[in-house]
Tab-separated table of C-alpha atoms and ligand atoms in Angstrom:
chain	number	residue	atom	x	y	z
H	1	UNK	CA	17.106	1.562	-38.499
H	2	UNK	CA	13.525	0.839	-38.375
H	3	UNK	CA	12.368	-1.512	-35.631
H	4	UNK	CA	9.116	-3.245	-34.503
H	5	UNK	CA	8.525	-3.307	-30.963
H	6	UNK	CA	6.083	-6.343	-29.911
H	7	UNK	CA	4.802	-6.440	-26.227
H	8	UNK	CA	1.209	-7.474	-24.317
H	9	UNK	CA	1.474	-4.045	-22.744
H	10	UNK	CA	2.820	-0.669	-23.243
H	11	UNK	CA	2.841	2.953	-20.430
H	12	UNK	CA	1.126	4.771	-20.942
H	13	UNK	CA	-1.459	3.072	-22.874
H	14	UNK	CA	-2.093	-0.214	-20.411
H	15	UNK	CA	-0.095	-1.594	-17.727
H	16	UNK	CA	0.253	-4.384	-14.963
H	17	UNK	CA	3.897	-4.047	-14.511
H	18	UNK	CA	7.589	-3.176	-15.152
H	19	UNK	CA	7.660	-4.452	-18.900
H	20	UNK	CA	4.721	-1.765	-19.680
H	21	UNK	CA	7.439	1.079	-18.390
H	22	UNK	CA	9.955	-0.406	-20.450
H	23	UNK	CA	8.047	-1.100	-23.927
H	24	UNK	CA	6.793	2.609	-23.335
H	25	UNK	CA	10.132	4.303	-22.886
H	26	UNK	CA	11.842	2.100	-25.275
H	27	UNK	CA	11.009	4.421	-28.520
H	28	UNK	CA	11.777	7.524	-26.915
H	29	UNK	CA	15.165	6.402	-25.567
H	30	UNK	CA	16.520	4.657	-29.124
H	31	UNK	CA	15.286	7.527	-30.939
H	32	UNK	CA	18.629	9.860	-30.323
H	33	UNK	CA	20.355	6.942	-31.581
H	34	UNK	CA	19.027	6.762	-34.844
H	35	UNK	CA	16.468	4.123	-34.317
H	36	UNK	CA	12.713	4.582	-35.187
H	37	UNK	CA	10.620	2.277	-33.177
H	38	UNK	CA	7.273	1.232	-33.928
H	39	UNK	CA	5.339	-0.509	-31.197
H	40	UNK	CA	2.780	-3.047	-31.892
H	41	UNK	CA	0.171	-4.243	-28.868
H	42	UNK	CA	-3.167	-5.438	-28.855
H	43	UNK	CA	-6.325	-3.557	-29.225
H	44	UNK	CA	-7.783	-3.923	-25.726
H	45	UNK	CA	-10.919	-1.612	-24.855
H	46	UNK	CA	-8.315	1.115	-23.254
H	47	UNK	CA	-6.182	1.242	-26.228
H	48	UNK	CA	-8.990	1.521	-28.696
H	49	UNK	CA	-10.345	3.984	-26.682
H	50	UNK	CA	-7.095	5.864	-26.878
H	51	UNK	CA	-6.866	5.192	-30.736
H	52	UNK	CA	-10.313	6.607	-31.481
H	53	UNK	CA	-9.214	10.114	-30.256
H	54	UNK	CA	-5.599	9.948	-32.257
H	55	UNK	CA	-7.396	8.972	-35.583
H	56	UNK	CA	-5.994	6.025	-37.004
H	57	UNK	CA	-5.741	4.476	-40.100
H	58	UNK	CA	-6.043	0.432	-41.267
H	59	UNK	CA	-2.493	-0.684	-42.630
H	60	UNK	CA	-2.940	-4.358	-42.710
H	61	UNK	CA	-5.817	-6.661	-42.693
H	62	UNK	CA	-6.235	-10.562	-41.782
H	63	UNK	CA	-9.085	-12.644	-42.462
H	64	UNK	CA	-8.992	-15.445	-40.253
H	65	UNK	CA	-7.042	-14.427	-37.108
H	66	UNK	CA	-7.924	-17.739	-34.819
H	67	UNK	CA	-11.228	-17.533	-34.989
H	68	UNK	CA	-12.243	-13.970	-36.367
H	69	UNK	CA	-10.915	-11.200	-38.460
H	70	UNK	CA	-8.330	-8.531	-37.456
H	71	UNK	CA	-6.639	-5.161	-38.350
H	72	UNK	CA	-3.635	-3.253	-37.627
H	73	UNK	CA	-4.589	0.195	-37.203
H	74	UNK	CA	-1.616	2.862	-37.201
H	75	UNK	CA	-1.284	5.852	-34.898
H	76	UNK	CA	0.369	8.249	-32.879
H	77	UNK	CA	-0.861	8.071	-29.456
H	78	UNK	CA	0.376	8.616	-25.821
H	79	UNK	CA	3.452	10.037	-27.676
H	80	UNK	CA	4.201	6.589	-29.297
H	81	UNK	CA	4.387	5.542	-32.884
H	82	UNK	CA	1.788	2.631	-32.444
H	83	UNK	CA	0.630	-0.429	-34.522
H	84	UNK	CA	-2.573	-1.735	-33.066
H	85	UNK	CA	-3.692	-5.387	-33.422
H	86	UNK	CA	-7.884	-4.474	-33.300
H	87	UNK	CA	-9.214	-8.650	-33.014
H	88	UNK	CA	-12.331	-7.707	-30.819
H	89	UNK	CA	-13.050	-11.515	-31.201
H	90	UNK	CA	-9.509	-11.868	-28.775
H	91	UNK	CA	-8.810	-8.273	-27.004
H	92	UNK	CA	-12.589	-6.653	-26.860
H	93	UNK	CA	-12.895	-7.652	-23.095
H	94	UNK	CA	-13.357	-5.786	-20.043
H	95	UNK	CA	-11.071	-6.672	-16.987
H	96	UNK	CA	-7.970	-7.583	-16.511
H	97	UNK	CA	-5.644	-7.966	-20.040
H	98	UNK	CA	-4.622	-11.283	-19.200
H	99	UNK	CA	-7.094	-12.612	-16.441
H	100	UNK	CA	-11.034	-13.557	-16.724
H	101	UNK	CA	-13.408	-12.750	-14.235
H	102	UNK	CA	-12.293	-16.061	-12.162
H	103	UNK	CA	-9.143	-14.752	-11.814
H	104	UNK	CA	-7.623	-17.347	-13.722
H	105	UNK	CA	-6.008	-16.596	-17.162
H	106	UNK	CA	-7.803	-16.145	-20.214
H	107	UNK	CA	-8.350	-19.885	-21.548
H	108	UNK	CA	-7.730	-18.102	-24.928
H	109	UNK	CA	-4.726	-16.430	-24.070
H	110	UNK	CA	-2.533	-18.725	-26.204
H	111	UNK	CA	-4.237	-17.845	-29.421
H	112	UNK	CA	-4.927	-14.097	-28.182
H	113	UNK	CA	-1.192	-13.690	-28.092
H	114	UNK	CA	-0.181	-15.888	-31.171
H	115	UNK	CA	-2.348	-13.552	-32.845
H	116	UNK	CA	-0.189	-10.978	-31.630
H	117	UNK	CA	2.669	-12.834	-33.145
H	118	UNK	CA	1.146	-14.072	-36.515
H	119	UNK	CA	0.684	-10.128	-37.120
H	120	UNK	CA	4.337	-9.062	-36.575
H	121	UNK	CA	5.842	-11.738	-38.165
H	122	UNK	CA	3.498	-11.044	-41.376
H	123	UNK	CA	4.658	-7.120	-40.796
H	124	UNK	CA	8.388	-8.623	-40.900
H	125	UNK	CA	8.069	-11.042	-43.587
H	126	UNK	CA	5.913	-8.429	-46.290
H	127	UNK	CA	5.483	-5.142	-44.981
H	128	UNK	CA	2.431	-3.000	-44.205
H	129	UNK	CA	0.083	-1.641	-47.068
H	130	UNK	CA	1.915	1.235	-46.484
H	131	UNK	CA	5.458	-0.195	-47.616
H	132	UNK	CA	6.934	0.172	-44.119
H	133	UNK	CA	8.644	-2.852	-43.081
H	134	UNK	CA	10.896	-3.114	-40.313
H	135	UNK	CA	14.755	-4.184	-40.233
H	136	UNK	CA	14.351	-5.818	-36.748
H	137	UNK	CA	12.064	-7.424	-35.003
H	138	UNK	CA	12.146	-6.699	-30.583
H	139	UNK	CA	10.074	-9.195	-28.739
H	140	UNK	CA	8.872	-9.097	-25.061
H	141	UNK	CA	8.404	-11.910	-22.847
H	142	UNK	CA	6.464	-15.028	-23.878
H	143	UNK	CA	3.284	-12.829	-25.506
H	144	UNK	CA	5.403	-12.019	-28.393
H	145	UNK	CA	7.208	-15.180	-28.042
H	146	UNK	CA	5.830	-17.081	-31.136
H	147	UNK	CA	7.066	-14.171	-33.298
H	148	UNK	CA	10.448	-15.144	-34.536
H	149	UNK	CA	9.177	-18.965	-34.969
H	150	UNK	CA	6.504	-17.877	-37.300
H	151	UNK	CA	8.947	-15.229	-38.944
H	152	UNK	CA	11.280	-18.361	-39.816
H	153	UNK	CA	8.641	-20.975	-40.518
H	154	UNK	CA	6.394	-18.588	-42.886
H	155	UNK	CA	9.245	-16.195	-44.420
H	156	UNK	CA	12.594	-17.751	-44.508
H	157	UNK	CA	15.202	-15.430	-45.999
H	158	UNK	CA	12.955	-12.531	-44.678
H	159	UNK	CA	16.388	-10.724	-43.456
H	160	UNK	CA	14.976	-9.160	-40.692
H	161	UNK	CA	16.709	-9.818	-37.471
H	162	UNK	CA	14.775	-10.961	-34.292
H	163	UNK	CA	15.429	-10.115	-30.327
H	164	UNK	CA	13.793	-11.461	-27.530
H	165	UNK	CA	13.869	-9.732	-24.476
H	166	UNK	CA	13.050	-11.779	-21.104
H	167	UNK	CA	11.441	-9.537	-18.542
H	168	UNK	CA	10.572	-12.817	-16.074
H	169	UNK	CA	11.455	-16.498	-17.159
H	170	UNK	CA	9.089	-17.313	-14.642
H	171	UNK	CA	6.128	-16.624	-17.169
H	172	UNK	CA	6.741	-19.072	-19.784
H	173	UNK	CA	3.945	-19.031	-21.968
H	174	UNK	CA	2.805	-22.687	-21.675
H	175	UNK	CA	0.295	-24.223	-23.681
H	176	UNK	CA	-1.043	-27.716	-23.991
H	177	UNK	CA	0.432	-29.805	-26.744
H	178	UNK	CA	-2.792	-30.560	-28.406
H	179	UNK	CA	-2.990	-26.840	-29.967
H	180	UNK	CA	0.172	-27.445	-32.147
H	181	UNK	CA	-1.760	-27.249	-35.055
H	182	UNK	CA	-4.288	-24.740	-34.300
H	183	UNK	CA	-1.667	-22.778	-33.440
H	184	UNK	CA	0.139	-22.823	-36.791
H	185	UNK	CA	3.130	-23.490	-35.542
H	186	UNK	CA	5.721	-25.807	-37.406
H	187	UNK	CA	5.118	-29.533	-35.864
H	188	UNK	CA	8.879	-29.859	-36.688
H	189	UNK	CA	9.586	-27.407	-33.386
H	190	UNK	CA	7.841	-30.119	-31.061
H	191	UNK	CA	11.048	-31.179	-29.771
H	192	UNK	CA	13.265	-30.549	-26.841
H	193	UNK	CA	15.809	-28.763	-29.024
H	194	UNK	CA	12.890	-26.730	-30.258
H	195	UNK	CA	9.634	-25.154	-28.377
H	196	UNK	CA	8.770	-28.193	-26.708
H	197	UNK	CA	8.974	-27.999	-23.035
H	198	UNK	CA	8.278	-31.063	-20.499
H	199	UNK	CA	5.557	-31.826	-23.160
H	200	UNK	CA	3.827	-28.621	-23.620
H	201	UNK	CA	4.499	-25.850	-26.065
H	202	UNK	CA	5.911	-22.533	-24.520
H	203	UNK	CA	6.155	-19.733	-26.141
H	204	UNK	CA	8.620	-18.110	-24.589
H	205	UNK	CA	10.983	-20.869	-25.528
H	206	UNK	CA	10.195	-20.547	-28.772
H	207	UNK	CA	11.774	-17.366	-29.132
H	208	UNK	CA	14.759	-18.715	-26.893
H	209	UNK	CA	15.297	-21.128	-29.538
H	210	UNK	CA	14.757	-19.008	-32.606
H	211	UNK	CA	15.463	-15.507	-31.990
H	212	UNK	CA	18.511	-14.008	-33.015
H	213	UNK	CA	19.835	-12.625	-29.711
H	214	UNK	CA	18.504	-12.721	-26.290
H	215	UNK	CA	18.372	-10.225	-23.887
H	216	UNK	CA	17.199	-9.431	-20.614
H	217	UNK	CA	16.778	-6.658	-18.122
H	218	UNK	CA	19.991	-6.711	-16.252
H	219	UNK	CA	23.743	-8.428	-16.164
H	220	UNK	CA	23.413	-10.056	-13.029
H	221	UNK	CA	19.685	-11.762	-13.930
H	222	UNK	CA	21.486	-13.078	-16.954
H	223	UNK	CA	23.533	-15.222	-14.703
H	224	UNK	CA	21.333	-16.013	-12.970
H	225	UNK	CA	19.235	-17.426	-15.566
H	226	UNK	CA	21.578	-19.896	-16.674
H	227	UNK	CA	21.367	-21.586	-13.218
H	228	UNK	CA	18.705	-24.030	-12.352
H	229	UNK	CA	17.511	-21.781	-8.875
H	230	UNK	CA	16.883	-18.927	-11.250
H	231	UNK	CA	16.416	-20.662	-14.622
H	232	UNK	CA	12.897	-22.321	-14.204
H	233	UNK	CA	13.778	-25.277	-16.191
H	234	UNK	CA	14.823	-22.583	-19.317
H	235	UNK	CA	18.633	-22.922	-18.012
H	236	UNK	CA	19.793	-26.119	-20.380
H	237	UNK	CA	18.227	-23.941	-23.296
H	238	UNK	CA	19.746	-20.900	-22.355
H	239	UNK	CA	23.574	-22.071	-21.813
H	240	UNK	CA	23.368	-23.618	-24.884
H	241	UNK	CA	22.757	-19.729	-26.520
H	242	UNK	CA	24.769	-18.240	-23.821
H	243	UNK	CA	26.847	-16.520	-26.976
H	244	UNK	CA	24.022	-14.505	-27.622
H	245	UNK	CA	22.267	-13.670	-24.417
H	246	UNK	CA	23.325	-10.555	-22.603
H	247	UNK	CA	21.968	-8.282	-19.920
H	248	UNK	CA	20.967	-4.749	-20.436
H	249	UNK	CA	19.872	-3.107	-17.519
H	250	UNK	CA	16.103	-1.139	-17.455
H	251	UNK	CA	16.108	2.849	-17.081
H	252	UNK	CA	13.814	5.174	-16.023
H	253	UNK	CA	11.816	7.052	-18.049
H	254	UNK	CA	13.543	10.831	-16.545
H	255	UNK	CA	10.593	12.766	-18.093
H	256	UNK	CA	7.903	10.321	-16.605
H	257	UNK	CA	9.424	10.047	-13.454
H	258	UNK	CA	10.888	13.089	-11.784
H	259	UNK	CA	10.983	14.364	-8.288
H	260	UNK	CA	8.977	18.001	-7.903
H	261	UNK	CA	12.051	18.676	-5.419
H	262	UNK	CA	15.974	19.259	-6.028
H	263	UNK	CA	17.498	18.181	-2.591
H	264	UNK	CA	16.124	15.367	-0.457
H	265	UNK	CA	14.786	18.341	2.344
H	266	UNK	CA	11.880	18.904	-0.285
H	267	UNK	CA	10.554	15.313	0.424
H	268	UNK	CA	9.177	16.145	3.829
H	269	UNK	CA	5.908	17.881	2.216
H	270	UNK	CA	5.414	14.803	0.275
H	271	UNK	CA	5.831	12.805	3.566
H	272	UNK	CA	3.170	14.800	5.244
H	273	UNK	CA	0.907	14.271	2.568
H	274	UNK	CA	1.401	10.378	2.628
H	275	UNK	CA	0.885	10.107	6.381
H	276	UNK	CA	-2.058	11.995	5.845
H	277	UNK	CA	-3.462	9.993	3.145
H	278	UNK	CA	-1.979	6.631	4.611
H	279	UNK	CA	-3.940	7.461	7.605
H	280	UNK	CA	-0.514	6.907	9.659
H	281	UNK	CA	0.816	8.988	12.517
H	282	UNK	CA	2.858	11.940	12.650
H	283	UNK	CA	5.405	11.551	15.071
H	284	UNK	CA	6.604	8.063	15.070
H	285	UNK	CA	10.638	8.284	15.356
H	286	UNK	CA	11.838	6.001	12.670
H	287	UNK	CA	11.932	6.021	8.967
H	288	UNK	CA	8.335	5.752	6.941
H	289	UNK	CA	9.065	2.547	4.683
H	290	UNK	CA	6.713	2.072	1.481
H	291	UNK	CA	6.077	-0.478	-0.527
H	292	UNK	CA	4.778	-0.769	-4.382
H	293	UNK	CA	4.404	-4.067	-5.394
H	294	UNK	CA	2.502	-7.222	-7.077
H	295	UNK	CA	2.053	-9.176	-4.239
H	296	UNK	CA	3.699	-12.275	-4.811
H	297	UNK	CA	6.158	-14.899	-3.589
H	298	UNK	CA	8.319	-13.437	-6.000
H	299	UNK	CA	8.450	-10.064	-4.012
H	300	UNK	CA	9.150	-11.257	-0.573
H	301	UNK	CA	6.174	-9.944	0.801
H	302	UNK	CA	5.453	-13.093	3.486
H	303	UNK	CA	9.110	-12.522	4.666
H	304	UNK	CA	8.613	-8.584	5.334
H	305	UNK	CA	5.375	-9.892	6.954
H	306	UNK	CA	7.746	-11.886	9.353
H	307	UNK	CA	10.106	-9.302	9.819
H	308	UNK	CA	8.050	-6.462	10.474
H	309	UNK	CA	8.035	-6.499	14.185
H	310	UNK	CA	11.258	-5.313	14.255
H	311	UNK	CA	10.648	-2.201	12.327
H	312	UNK	CA	7.537	-1.533	13.915
H	313	UNK	CA	9.725	-1.961	17.362
H	314	UNK	CA	12.266	0.498	16.459
H	315	UNK	CA	9.874	3.085	15.713
H	316	UNK	CA	9.297	2.682	12.007
H	317	UNK	CA	6.141	2.862	9.959
H	318	UNK	CA	4.923	0.844	6.402
H	319	UNK	CA	2.826	2.115	3.721
H	320	UNK	CA	1.951	-0.486	1.298
H	321	UNK	CA	-0.046	-0.434	-2.143
H	322	UNK	CA	-0.345	-3.783	-3.921
H	323	UNK	CA	-2.498	-6.450	-4.831
H	324	UNK	CA	-2.014	-10.142	-6.021
H	325	UNK	CA	-2.421	-13.316	-3.937
H	326	UNK	CA	-5.326	-12.829	-1.929
H	327	UNK	CA	-3.947	-14.998	1.030
H	328	UNK	CA	-1.296	-12.122	1.168
H	329	UNK	CA	-3.908	-9.416	0.696
H	330	UNK	CA	-5.693	-10.735	3.761
H	331	UNK	CA	-2.765	-10.937	5.805
H	332	UNK	CA	-1.776	-7.469	5.017
H	333	UNK	CA	-5.260	-6.051	5.787
H	334	UNK	CA	-5.212	-8.294	9.434
H	335	UNK	CA	-1.653	-6.330	9.968
H	336	UNK	CA	-2.496	-3.005	9.639
H	337	UNK	CA	-5.971	-3.627	11.643
H	338	UNK	CA	-3.502	-4.314	14.576
H	339	UNK	CA	-0.611	-1.947	13.953
H	340	UNK	CA	-1.431	1.643	13.975
H	341	UNK	CA	2.581	2.025	11.851
H	342	UNK	CA	0.877	-0.229	9.447
H	343	UNK	CA	-1.192	1.301	6.751
H	344	UNK	CA	-1.958	-1.140	3.537
H	345	UNK	CA	-4.062	-0.193	0.410
H	346	UNK	CA	-5.024	-2.915	-1.815
H	347	UNK	CA	-5.304	-2.085	-5.251
H	348	UNK	CA	-3.909	-0.725	-8.341
H	349	UNK	CA	-3.411	3.018	-7.959
H	350	UNK	CA	-0.661	5.289	-9.989
H	351	UNK	CA	-1.018	8.367	-8.466
H	352	UNK	CA	-0.787	6.684	-4.778
H	353	UNK	CA	2.549	4.774	-6.060
H	354	UNK	CA	3.734	7.890	-7.191
H	355	UNK	CA	3.056	9.543	-3.618
H	356	UNK	CA	4.742	6.806	-2.270
H	357	UNK	CA	7.808	7.191	-3.643
H	358	UNK	CA	7.994	10.829	-3.601
H	359	UNK	CA	6.759	10.720	0.764
H	360	UNK	CA	8.674	7.459	1.716
H	361	UNK	CA	11.844	7.592	3.922
H	362	UNK	CA	12.695	3.956	2.271
H	363	UNK	CA	11.347	1.789	-0.270
H	364	UNK	CA	11.534	-1.917	0.261
H	365	UNK	CA	11.733	-4.722	-2.001
H	366	UNK	CA	12.921	-7.934	-0.383
H	367	UNK	CA	12.295	-10.142	-3.797
H	368	UNK	CA	13.610	-13.294	-3.909
H	369	UNK	CA	14.261	-12.971	-7.384
H	370	UNK	CA	14.136	-9.829	-9.294
H	371	UNK	CA	14.943	-9.735	-13.020
H	372	UNK	CA	15.765	-5.646	-12.986
H	373	UNK	CA	12.989	-4.259	-10.592
H	374	UNK	CA	12.018	-0.432	-11.249
H	375	UNK	CA	10.600	0.863	-7.964
H	376	UNK	CA	14.241	1.088	-6.697
H	377	UNK	CA	15.080	2.889	-9.288
H	378	UNK	CA	12.425	5.239	-8.451
H	379	UNK	CA	13.398	5.049	-5.089
H	380	UNK	CA	16.916	6.014	-5.536
H	381	UNK	CA	15.755	8.967	-7.869
H	382	UNK	CA	13.143	10.494	-5.476
H	383	UNK	CA	16.078	10.086	-2.749
H	384	UNK	CA	13.734	7.139	-0.821
H	385	UNK	CA	16.301	4.627	0.145
H	386	UNK	CA	16.417	1.388	-1.290
H	387	UNK	CA	16.060	-1.913	1.043
H	388	UNK	CA	16.540	-4.826	-1.295
H	389	UNK	CA	16.779	-8.531	-1.969
H	390	UNK	CA	20.724	-9.224	-3.072
H	391	UNK	CA	19.361	-10.602	-6.372
H	392	UNK	CA	18.907	-9.806	-10.276
H	393	UNK	CA	18.953	-6.001	-11.266
H	394	UNK	CA	18.459	-5.121	-7.425
H	395	UNK	CA	22.236	-6.153	-7.209
H	396	UNK	CA	23.545	-4.113	-10.137
H	397	UNK	CA	21.658	-0.626	-9.144
H	398	UNK	CA	22.181	-0.387	-5.454
H	399	UNK	CA	25.352	0.321	-3.641
H	400	UNK	CA	24.731	-1.431	-0.347
H	401	UNK	CA	25.894	0.724	2.998
H	402	UNK	CA	28.510	-1.475	4.033
H	403	UNK	CA	31.467	-0.077	6.060
H	404	UNK	CA	33.379	0.430	2.627
H	405	UNK	CA	30.783	1.709	1.050
H	406	UNK	CA	29.856	4.430	3.919
H	407	UNK	CA	33.603	5.428	3.909
H	408	UNK	CA	33.971	5.685	0.496
H	409	UNK	CA	30.832	7.844	0.534
H	410	UNK	CA	28.907	5.993	-2.434
H	411	UNK	CA	26.375	4.016	-0.460
H	412	UNK	CA	22.523	4.502	-1.717
H	413	UNK	CA	20.944	1.499	0.330
H	414	UNK	CA	20.778	-1.707	1.715
H	415	UNK	CA	21.077	-5.248	0.424
H	416	UNK	CA	19.365	-8.132	2.219
H	417	UNK	CA	21.100	-11.661	1.895
H	418	UNK	CA	19.327	-13.944	1.839
H	419	UNK	CA	16.083	-13.034	1.507
H	420	UNK	CA	14.815	-14.248	5.220
H	421	UNK	CA	13.033	-12.682	7.826
H	422	UNK	CA	16.407	-12.511	10.038
H	423	UNK	CA	18.217	-10.537	7.818
H	424	UNK	CA	15.741	-8.564	6.705
H	425	UNK	CA	15.104	-7.881	10.210
H	426	UNK	CA	19.206	-7.147	10.867
H	427	UNK	CA	18.424	-4.912	7.584
H	428	UNK	CA	15.871	-3.173	9.304
H	429	UNK	CA	17.905	-2.364	12.837
H	430	UNK	CA	20.439	-0.906	10.109
H	431	UNK	CA	17.989	1.396	8.518
H	432	UNK	CA	17.106	2.891	11.661
H	433	UNK	CA	20.299	3.324	12.807
H	434	UNK	CA	21.027	5.037	9.329
H	435	UNK	CA	18.072	7.024	9.754
H	436	UNK	CA	19.155	8.233	13.234
H	437	UNK	CA	22.425	9.473	11.760
H	438	UNK	CA	21.174	12.719	9.868
H	439	UNK	CA	24.485	13.626	8.115
H	440	UNK	CA	24.876	10.004	6.985
H	441	UNK	CA	21.150	9.509	5.851
H	442	UNK	CA	21.328	12.730	3.971
H	443	UNK	CA	24.572	11.568	2.161
H	444	UNK	CA	22.884	8.207	0.903
H	445	UNK	CA	19.738	10.203	-0.081
H	446	UNK	CA	21.808	12.599	-2.298
H	447	UNK	CA	23.937	9.912	-3.464
H	448	UNK	CA	20.868	8.031	-4.227
H	449	UNK	CA	19.300	11.116	-6.319
H	450	UNK	CA	22.664	11.467	-8.239
H	451	UNK	CA	22.994	7.831	-9.299
H	452	UNK	CA	22.514	7.452	-12.928
H	453	UNK	CA	19.265	5.921	-13.769
H	454	UNK	CA	18.003	7.291	-17.195
H	455	UNK	CA	18.215	5.092	-20.442
H	456	UNK	CA	21.234	6.424	-22.179
H	457	UNK	CA	23.998	4.039	-21.774
H	458	UNK	CA	21.396	0.941	-21.803
H	459	UNK	CA	19.923	2.753	-24.931
H	460	UNK	CA	23.576	2.993	-26.785
H	461	UNK	CA	23.565	-1.068	-25.887
H	462	UNK	CA	20.291	-2.316	-27.412
H	463	UNK	CA	21.539	0.039	-30.385
H	464	UNK	CA	24.674	-1.534	-30.589
H	465	UNK	CA	23.195	-4.721	-30.598
H	466	UNK	CA	20.498	-3.946	-33.020
H	467	UNK	CA	23.464	-2.872	-35.325
H	468	UNK	CA	25.459	-6.407	-35.171
H	469	UNK	CA	21.813	-8.279	-36.070
H	470	UNK	CA	21.322	-6.071	-39.135
H	471	UNK	CA	24.431	-4.272	-40.068
H	472	UNK	CA	23.079	-2.963	-43.461
H	473	UNK	CA	20.030	-1.115	-41.877
H	474	UNK	CA	21.720	1.757	-41.267
B	501	LIG	P1	7.126	-6.035	-11.883
B	501	LIG	O1	6.958	-5.785	-13.194
B	501	LIG	O2	7.603	-7.677	-11.616
B	501	LIG	O3	5.682	-6.105	-11.587
B	501	LIG	P2	9.133	-4.226	-11.938
B	501	LIG	O4	9.549	-3.612	-10.149
B	501	LIG	O5	9.908	-4.244	-12.830
B	501	LIG	O6	7.893	-5.175	-10.847
B	501	LIG	O7	7.626	-3.037	-11.907
B	501	LIG	C1	6.403	-2.794	-11.854
B	501	LIG	C2	5.695	-1.306	-12.214
B	501	LIG	O8	4.262	-1.703	-11.461
B	501	LIG	C3	6.655	-0.209	-11.242
B	501	LIG	O9	6.060	0.805	-12.364
B	501	LIG	C4	5.295	-0.064	-9.975
B	501	LIG	O10	5.552	1.190	-9.555
B	501	LIG	C5	4.216	-0.222	-10.586
B	501	LIG	N1	3.405	-1.233	-9.647
B	501	LIG	C6	3.085	-2.054	-9.101
B	501	LIG	N2	2.104	-2.387	-8.303
B	501	LIG	C7	1.344	-1.160	-8.191
B	501	LIG	C8	0.016	-0.899	-7.687
B	501	LIG	N3	-0.340	-1.528	-7.049
B	501	LIG	N4	-0.234	0.479	-8.117
B	501	LIG	C9	0.378	1.009	-8.703
B	501	LIG	N5	1.492	0.943	-9.630
B	501	LIG	C10	2.227	-0.498	-9.344
């Protein structure tokens, strides 16, 4: 079974969030299932640099890719079988992969990612110059959203199955209607049953309408997506395609995320290192809580700020790493300046993220919505107790320390419901109580570290889905 995975970011080459972790882990996870996956990503400068070292060869050329030529280069890099779309007029830019220097989306994001989709459809429809052609196209998020639409329009009867995975329905790839013909989209799609979304074009909706199957990254989020509170306007079209929608939980790459200790006791070395790194005090009596997150409304960081006094009053500490909303960043910096028990690092830092998860006692993920969430999974694996909002994948992965959960000896964390300052303050009370009961705390840490967070089960689910769509592919 040959699968072309199409994504706008992919570990270890380029990452802004969980999508990259998943796109980078899938090929390795699916190989034992008999799936040979190649991954198509844009040729951003960091990707092109990695490719030069790997010795790439050209496997497809496009003369006119929305304003300039492009070609696809093939190489093995970062442990992946990569196809990279080299198109300097679209991707050879310094800075963030999605945002210009002014902090806004690049004005030609629609063309940039439409180009990725255009090429993906051509590879599926015609194959590469060396004859390789996928049995199935697996598209991730709106950036890959037009690929099934182009495939249907340009290569009807190509016999290549399509899957769209929704990693976050909040990102919908909205494009002004006036770009319809410039993006070479079929005009017939500009209807409420097609990719039209309240007068605009939505790349995500295009895939929801045109892909054979729709997946999202946890079973609970798959259900939430059908409701107006979470569907963000896509609930109607998703309800219509409910029979083809399934939630498959994300996993963790167990080799990339492997604790440098076998038991929770091994954490203390890293806790000390983290305290020193962040300039916190070493003798606080309460738990050291960590946050590694984009700083946006989704992640409930404002709620955390409101509830934080309770944690600090009870002797807890907070170490936070993140970046995003400038107003939130400013509020957090101010908190850190005022409280000795709060340390904040604004930025993106993979080594520090890892140290936080290694050295923290608890990891806070008070999201208002969370399609899957990865940091709570890292927390489980490292015995760093997750305190999470009761939503999406957080529901599916954390076993709450309710009286029943504790009695049965299965609890791995705390769930906060609803995500409000009151409820989170109560969760901090409970966290501190548990932390001060060393036997219970250690048992929870051990449960967490034993909780299966790898890809095995989900990889089998993806492989079964692929085979259901492309039964003749082997
Ligand atoms: P999302 O994709 O919504 O941002 P996830 O929990 O699915 O949330 O994935 C976030 C990923 O990005 C995790 O691997 C997390 O460790 C990483 N991450 C988030 N913020 C930072 C940061 N400031 N520095 C380093 N890694 C970060």
